[in-house]
Coordinates of C-alpha atoms and ligand atoms in Angstrom, one line a residue:
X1 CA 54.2 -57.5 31.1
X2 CA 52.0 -55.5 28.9
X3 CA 50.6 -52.7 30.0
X4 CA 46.8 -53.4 29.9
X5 CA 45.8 -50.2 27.0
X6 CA 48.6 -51.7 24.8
X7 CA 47.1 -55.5 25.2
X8 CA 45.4 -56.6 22.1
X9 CA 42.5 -56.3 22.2
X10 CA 39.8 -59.2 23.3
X11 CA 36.5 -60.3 22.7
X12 CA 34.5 -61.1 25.3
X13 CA 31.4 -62.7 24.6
X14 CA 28.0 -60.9 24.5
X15 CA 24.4 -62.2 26.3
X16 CA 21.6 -60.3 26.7
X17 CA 19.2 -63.3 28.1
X18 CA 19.4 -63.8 31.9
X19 CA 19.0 -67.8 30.8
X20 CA 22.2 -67.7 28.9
X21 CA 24.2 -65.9 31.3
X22 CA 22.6 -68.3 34.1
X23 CA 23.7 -71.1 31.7
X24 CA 26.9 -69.9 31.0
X25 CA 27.7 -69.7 34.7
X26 CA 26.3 -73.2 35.8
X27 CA 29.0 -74.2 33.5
X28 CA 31.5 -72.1 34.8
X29 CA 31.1 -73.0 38.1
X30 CA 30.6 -77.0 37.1
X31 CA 34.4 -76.4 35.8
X32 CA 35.5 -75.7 38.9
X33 CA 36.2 -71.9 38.1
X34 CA 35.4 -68.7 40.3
X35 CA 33.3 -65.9 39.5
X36 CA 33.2 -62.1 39.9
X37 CA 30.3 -60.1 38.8
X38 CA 30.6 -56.4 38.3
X39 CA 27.3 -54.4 37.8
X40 CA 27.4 -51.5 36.0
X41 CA 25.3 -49.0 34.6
X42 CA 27.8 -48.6 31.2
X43 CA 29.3 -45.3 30.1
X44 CA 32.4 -47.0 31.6
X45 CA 35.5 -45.1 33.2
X46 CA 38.2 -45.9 35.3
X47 CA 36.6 -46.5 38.0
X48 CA 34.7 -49.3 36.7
X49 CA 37.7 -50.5 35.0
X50 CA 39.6 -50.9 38.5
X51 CA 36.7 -53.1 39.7
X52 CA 37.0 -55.3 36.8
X53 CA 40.6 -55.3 37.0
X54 CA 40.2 -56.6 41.0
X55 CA 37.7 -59.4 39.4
X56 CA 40.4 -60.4 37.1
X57 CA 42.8 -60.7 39.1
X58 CA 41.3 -62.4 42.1
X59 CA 38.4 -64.4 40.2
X60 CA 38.7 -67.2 37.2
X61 CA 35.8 -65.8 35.3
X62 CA 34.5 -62.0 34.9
X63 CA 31.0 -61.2 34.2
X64 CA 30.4 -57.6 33.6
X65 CA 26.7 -56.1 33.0
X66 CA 25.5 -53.1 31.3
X67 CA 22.2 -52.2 32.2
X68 CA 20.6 -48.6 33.0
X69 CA 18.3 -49.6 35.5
X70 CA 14.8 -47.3 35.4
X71 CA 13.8 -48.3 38.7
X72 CA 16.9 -46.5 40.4
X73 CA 16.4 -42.9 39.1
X74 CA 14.0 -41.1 40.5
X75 CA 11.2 -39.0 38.9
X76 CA 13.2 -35.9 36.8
X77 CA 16.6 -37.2 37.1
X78 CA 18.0 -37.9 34.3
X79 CA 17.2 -41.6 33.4
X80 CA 16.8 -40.5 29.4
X81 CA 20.1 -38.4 29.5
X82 CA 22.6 -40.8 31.6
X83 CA 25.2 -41.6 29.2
X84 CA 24.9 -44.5 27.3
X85 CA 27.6 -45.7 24.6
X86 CA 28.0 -49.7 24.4
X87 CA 30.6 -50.0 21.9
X88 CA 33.1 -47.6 23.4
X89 CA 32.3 -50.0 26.6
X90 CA 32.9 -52.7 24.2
X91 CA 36.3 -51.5 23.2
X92 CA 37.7 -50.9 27.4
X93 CA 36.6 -54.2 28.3
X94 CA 38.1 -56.1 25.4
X95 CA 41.3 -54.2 26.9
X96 CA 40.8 -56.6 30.4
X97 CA 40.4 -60.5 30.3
X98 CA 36.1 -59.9 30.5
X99 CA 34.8 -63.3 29.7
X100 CA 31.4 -62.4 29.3
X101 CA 29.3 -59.5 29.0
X102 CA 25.4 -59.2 30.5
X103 CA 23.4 -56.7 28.4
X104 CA 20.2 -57.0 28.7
X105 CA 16.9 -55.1 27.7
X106 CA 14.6 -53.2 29.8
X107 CA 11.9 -56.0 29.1
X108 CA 14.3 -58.8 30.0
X109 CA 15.2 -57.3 33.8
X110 CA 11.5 -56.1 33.9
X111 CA 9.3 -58.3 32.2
X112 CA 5.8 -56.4 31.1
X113 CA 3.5 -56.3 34.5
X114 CA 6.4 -57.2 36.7
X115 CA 5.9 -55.3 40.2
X116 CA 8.1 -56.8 42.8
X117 CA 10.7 -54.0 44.5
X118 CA 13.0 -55.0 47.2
X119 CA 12.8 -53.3 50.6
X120 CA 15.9 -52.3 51.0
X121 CA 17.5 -52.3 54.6
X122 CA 17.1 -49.5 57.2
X123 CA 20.7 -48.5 56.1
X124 CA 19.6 -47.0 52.9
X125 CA 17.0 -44.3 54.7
X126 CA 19.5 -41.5 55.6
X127 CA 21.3 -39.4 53.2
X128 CA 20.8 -40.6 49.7
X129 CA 17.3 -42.3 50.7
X130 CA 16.3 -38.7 51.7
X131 CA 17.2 -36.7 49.0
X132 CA 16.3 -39.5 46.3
X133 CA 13.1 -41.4 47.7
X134 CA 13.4 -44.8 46.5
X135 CA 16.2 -44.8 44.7
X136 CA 17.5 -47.9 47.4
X137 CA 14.9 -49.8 46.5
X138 CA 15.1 -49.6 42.4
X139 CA 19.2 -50.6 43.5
X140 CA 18.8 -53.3 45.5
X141 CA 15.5 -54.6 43.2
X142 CA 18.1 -54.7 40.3
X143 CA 21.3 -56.0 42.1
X144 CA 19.1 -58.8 44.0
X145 CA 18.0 -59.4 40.2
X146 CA 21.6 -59.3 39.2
X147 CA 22.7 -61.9 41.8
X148 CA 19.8 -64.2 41.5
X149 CA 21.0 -64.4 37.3
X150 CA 24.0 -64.6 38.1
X151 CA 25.3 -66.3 41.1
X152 CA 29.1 -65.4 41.2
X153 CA 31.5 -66.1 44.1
X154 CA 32.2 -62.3 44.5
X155 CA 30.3 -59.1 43.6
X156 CA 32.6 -55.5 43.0
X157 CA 31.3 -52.3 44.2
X158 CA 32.9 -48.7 44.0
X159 CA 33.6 -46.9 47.4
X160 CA 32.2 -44.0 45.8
X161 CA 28.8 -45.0 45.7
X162 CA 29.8 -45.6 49.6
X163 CA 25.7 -46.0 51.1
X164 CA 24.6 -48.5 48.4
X165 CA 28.0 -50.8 49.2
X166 CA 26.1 -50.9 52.7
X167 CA 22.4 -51.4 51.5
X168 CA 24.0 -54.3 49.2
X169 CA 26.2 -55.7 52.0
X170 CA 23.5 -55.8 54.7
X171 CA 20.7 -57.4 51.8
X172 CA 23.4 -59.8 51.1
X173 CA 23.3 -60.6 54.8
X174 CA 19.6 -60.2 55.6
X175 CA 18.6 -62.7 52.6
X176 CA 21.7 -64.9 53.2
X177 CA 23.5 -64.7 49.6
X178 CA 26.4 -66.8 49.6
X179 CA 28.3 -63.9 48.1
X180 CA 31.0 -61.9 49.2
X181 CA 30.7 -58.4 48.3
X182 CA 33.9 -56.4 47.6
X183 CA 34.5 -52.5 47.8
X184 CA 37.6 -51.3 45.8
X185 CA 38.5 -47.5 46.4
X186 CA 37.3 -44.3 44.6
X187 CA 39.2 -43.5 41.3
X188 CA 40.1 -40.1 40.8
X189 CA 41.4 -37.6 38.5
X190 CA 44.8 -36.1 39.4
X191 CA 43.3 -32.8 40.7
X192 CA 41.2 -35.2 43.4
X193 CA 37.9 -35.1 41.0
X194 CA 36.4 -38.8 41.8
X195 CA 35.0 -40.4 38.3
X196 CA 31.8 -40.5 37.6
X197 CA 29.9 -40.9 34.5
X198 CA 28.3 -37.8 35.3
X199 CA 31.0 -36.1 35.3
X200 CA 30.2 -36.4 30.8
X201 CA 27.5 -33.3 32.2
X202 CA 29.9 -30.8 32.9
X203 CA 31.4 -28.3 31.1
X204 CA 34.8 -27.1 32.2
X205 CA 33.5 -24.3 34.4
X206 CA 31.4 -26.6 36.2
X207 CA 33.9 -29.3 36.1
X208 CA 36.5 -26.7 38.3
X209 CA 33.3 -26.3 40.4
X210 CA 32.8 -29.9 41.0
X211 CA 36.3 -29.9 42.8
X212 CA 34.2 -28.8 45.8
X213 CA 33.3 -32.1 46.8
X214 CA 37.0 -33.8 46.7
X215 CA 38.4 -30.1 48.3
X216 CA 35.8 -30.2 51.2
X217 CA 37.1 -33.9 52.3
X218 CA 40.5 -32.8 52.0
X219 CA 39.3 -30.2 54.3
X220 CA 37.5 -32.2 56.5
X221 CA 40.5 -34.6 56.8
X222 CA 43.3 -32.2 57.3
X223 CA 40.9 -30.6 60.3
X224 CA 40.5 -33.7 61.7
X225 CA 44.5 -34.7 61.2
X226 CA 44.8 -31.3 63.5
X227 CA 43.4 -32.2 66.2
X228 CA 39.5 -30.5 65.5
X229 CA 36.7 -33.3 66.6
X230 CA 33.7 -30.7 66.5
X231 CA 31.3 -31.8 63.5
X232 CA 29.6 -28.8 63.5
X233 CA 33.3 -26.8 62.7
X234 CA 34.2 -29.4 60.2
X235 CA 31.1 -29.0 58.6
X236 CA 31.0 -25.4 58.4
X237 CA 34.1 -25.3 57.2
X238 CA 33.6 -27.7 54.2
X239 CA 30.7 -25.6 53.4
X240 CA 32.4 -22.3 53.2
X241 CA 34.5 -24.7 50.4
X242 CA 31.4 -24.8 48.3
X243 CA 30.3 -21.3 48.9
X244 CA 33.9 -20.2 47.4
X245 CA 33.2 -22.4 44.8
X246 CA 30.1 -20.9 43.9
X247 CA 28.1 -24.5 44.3
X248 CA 24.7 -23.7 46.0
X249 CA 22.6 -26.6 45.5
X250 CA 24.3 -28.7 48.4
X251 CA 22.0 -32.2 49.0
X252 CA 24.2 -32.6 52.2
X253 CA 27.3 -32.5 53.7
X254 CA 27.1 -34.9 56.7
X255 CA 29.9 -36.5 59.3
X256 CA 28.6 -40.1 59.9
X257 CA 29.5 -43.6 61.5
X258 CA 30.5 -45.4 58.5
X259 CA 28.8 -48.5 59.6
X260 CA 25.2 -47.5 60.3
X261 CA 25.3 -43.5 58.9
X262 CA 23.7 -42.0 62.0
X263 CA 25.4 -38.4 62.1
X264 CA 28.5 -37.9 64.5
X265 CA 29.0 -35.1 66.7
X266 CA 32.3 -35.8 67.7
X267 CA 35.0 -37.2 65.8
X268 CA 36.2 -39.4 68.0
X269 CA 36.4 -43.4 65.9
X270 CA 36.8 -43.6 62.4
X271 CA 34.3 -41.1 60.7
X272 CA 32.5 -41.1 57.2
X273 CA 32.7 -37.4 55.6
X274 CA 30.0 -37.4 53.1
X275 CA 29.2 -35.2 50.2
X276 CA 26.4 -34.6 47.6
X277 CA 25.5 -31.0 45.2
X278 CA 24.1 -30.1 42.2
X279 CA 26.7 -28.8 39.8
X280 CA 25.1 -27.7 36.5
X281 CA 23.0 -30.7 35.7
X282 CA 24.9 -33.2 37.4
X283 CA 24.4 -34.5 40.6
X284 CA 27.7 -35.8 42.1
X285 CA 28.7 -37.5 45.4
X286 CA 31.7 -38.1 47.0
X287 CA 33.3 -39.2 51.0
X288 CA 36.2 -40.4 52.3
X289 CA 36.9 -42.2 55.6
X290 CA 38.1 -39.7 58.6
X291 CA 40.5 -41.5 60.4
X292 CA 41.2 -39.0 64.2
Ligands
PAF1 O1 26.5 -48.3 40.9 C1 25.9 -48.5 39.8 O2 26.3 -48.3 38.7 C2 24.4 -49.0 39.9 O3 23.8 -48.5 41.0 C3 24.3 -50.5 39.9 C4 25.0 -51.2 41.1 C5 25.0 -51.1 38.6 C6 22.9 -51.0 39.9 O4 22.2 -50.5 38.8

């Protein structure tokens, strides 16, 4: 079997019209065939390449979208900066069996003197909702969007981006979409760095910086594998990771329930370790599931 760089490569086909990728799965599905969707945001890495890969493997027909979606990023983030580089995209899908490709412009997703946003469920209040006020609701405005063009059999999210697979799972629910949402694990680099397309921000300073978030899980995890259950030591200790590391803007650090994120004083049931800091200019975000 070839090994998927070395496959020659494809061309998927290219819309940019939410009609045409509506048509083009009303056909789809008319021929019987399954469909997985994988939103993106573009400056592609591994990670999205594993969720494509799962849609591959387990759907007939992959739809991936491109879209830097305004709505998400809050006022000075870095909306303008976010990487953005369509043909290298291009390039790694044609390396996967992509069948189409959803790229559409700011106008199309938000046609002028459009105003609707989603209310997104209580889930996405804690953590990222406080530290990026409505951030949730730019997300699940633009997935909703997504699904409602697109209406595939399955939808692939990262586990790194653990809080918005739970905003999208529960508005999947609450709105009763017929569409199963599937979370593939966090890709990382061999030193534990988890990919990001943020991680294009740092230089290699920051980049041996940034270890602090996969290090303070590791921590976390080992802790937890000896026998400590206090949150408040596990915590202090994954903060003294980021203090060697010389990271100071720390968002949070937080111990949660992994189903509704309310904080954990005990680590007693599986446990949500949850990470976010400032490291140069890029914000980064990381977890992992504590299992006592
Ligand atoms: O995870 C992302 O890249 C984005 O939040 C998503 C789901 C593509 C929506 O813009």
């Amino acid at each position: 079997m070839l090994r998927t760089e070395d496959r020659p490569a494809q061309h998927p086909q290219i819309v940019g019209q939410a009609i045409e990728v509506h048509r083009w799965v009303r056909q789809a599905r008319a021929a019987g065939k399954t469909i997985g969707l994988v939103p993106t945001m573009g400056a592609l890495h591994a990670g999205h390449l594993s969720l494509v890969a799962a849609s591959c493997q387990q759907c007939d027909a992959t739809i991936v979208t491109i879209f830097v979606n305004p709505t998400q990023f809050i006022g000075g983030e870095d909306f303008e900066a976010y990487p953005r580089n369509v043909p290298q995209d291009l390039k790694l899908l044609g390396q996967h069996e992509v069948d189409l490709v959803f790229i559409p412009t700011q106008d199309e997703m938000y046609p002028a003197g459009s105003s609707t946003l989603v209310l997104p469920p209580d889930v996405a209040q804690p953590l990222e909702g406080l530290c990026r006020p409505n951030h949730f609701h730019g997300v699940a405005t633009i997935v909703l969007k997504l699904f409602h063009m697109i209406p595939a059999d399955v939808a692939y999210f990262g586990q790194k981006d653990y809080q918005q697979t739970l905003v999208v799972r529960q508005m999947v629910a609450d709105l009763r979409i017929s569409m199963r949402i599937a979370v593939c694990p966090t890709v990382r680099e061999s030193d534990g760095l988890a990919l990001s397309s943020r991680n294009a921000y740092l230089n290699e300073h920051q980049r041996e910086q940034a270890l602090a978030l996969s290090h303070s899980l590791q921590v976390a995890s080992q802790l937890v594998q000896t026998g400590e259950r206090e949150s408040a030591s596990i915590i202090s200790k994954m903060r003294q990771v980021f203090a060697d590391a010389g990271v100071a803007k720390i968002d949070y650090i937080a111990l949660v329930d992994p189903d509704t994120l309310a904080e954990v004083r005990q680590v007693n049931a599986p446990t949500l370790a949850t990470v976010a800091a400032h490291v140069g200019d890029a914000r980064l975000i990381d977890n992992q599931l504590l299992e006592p």
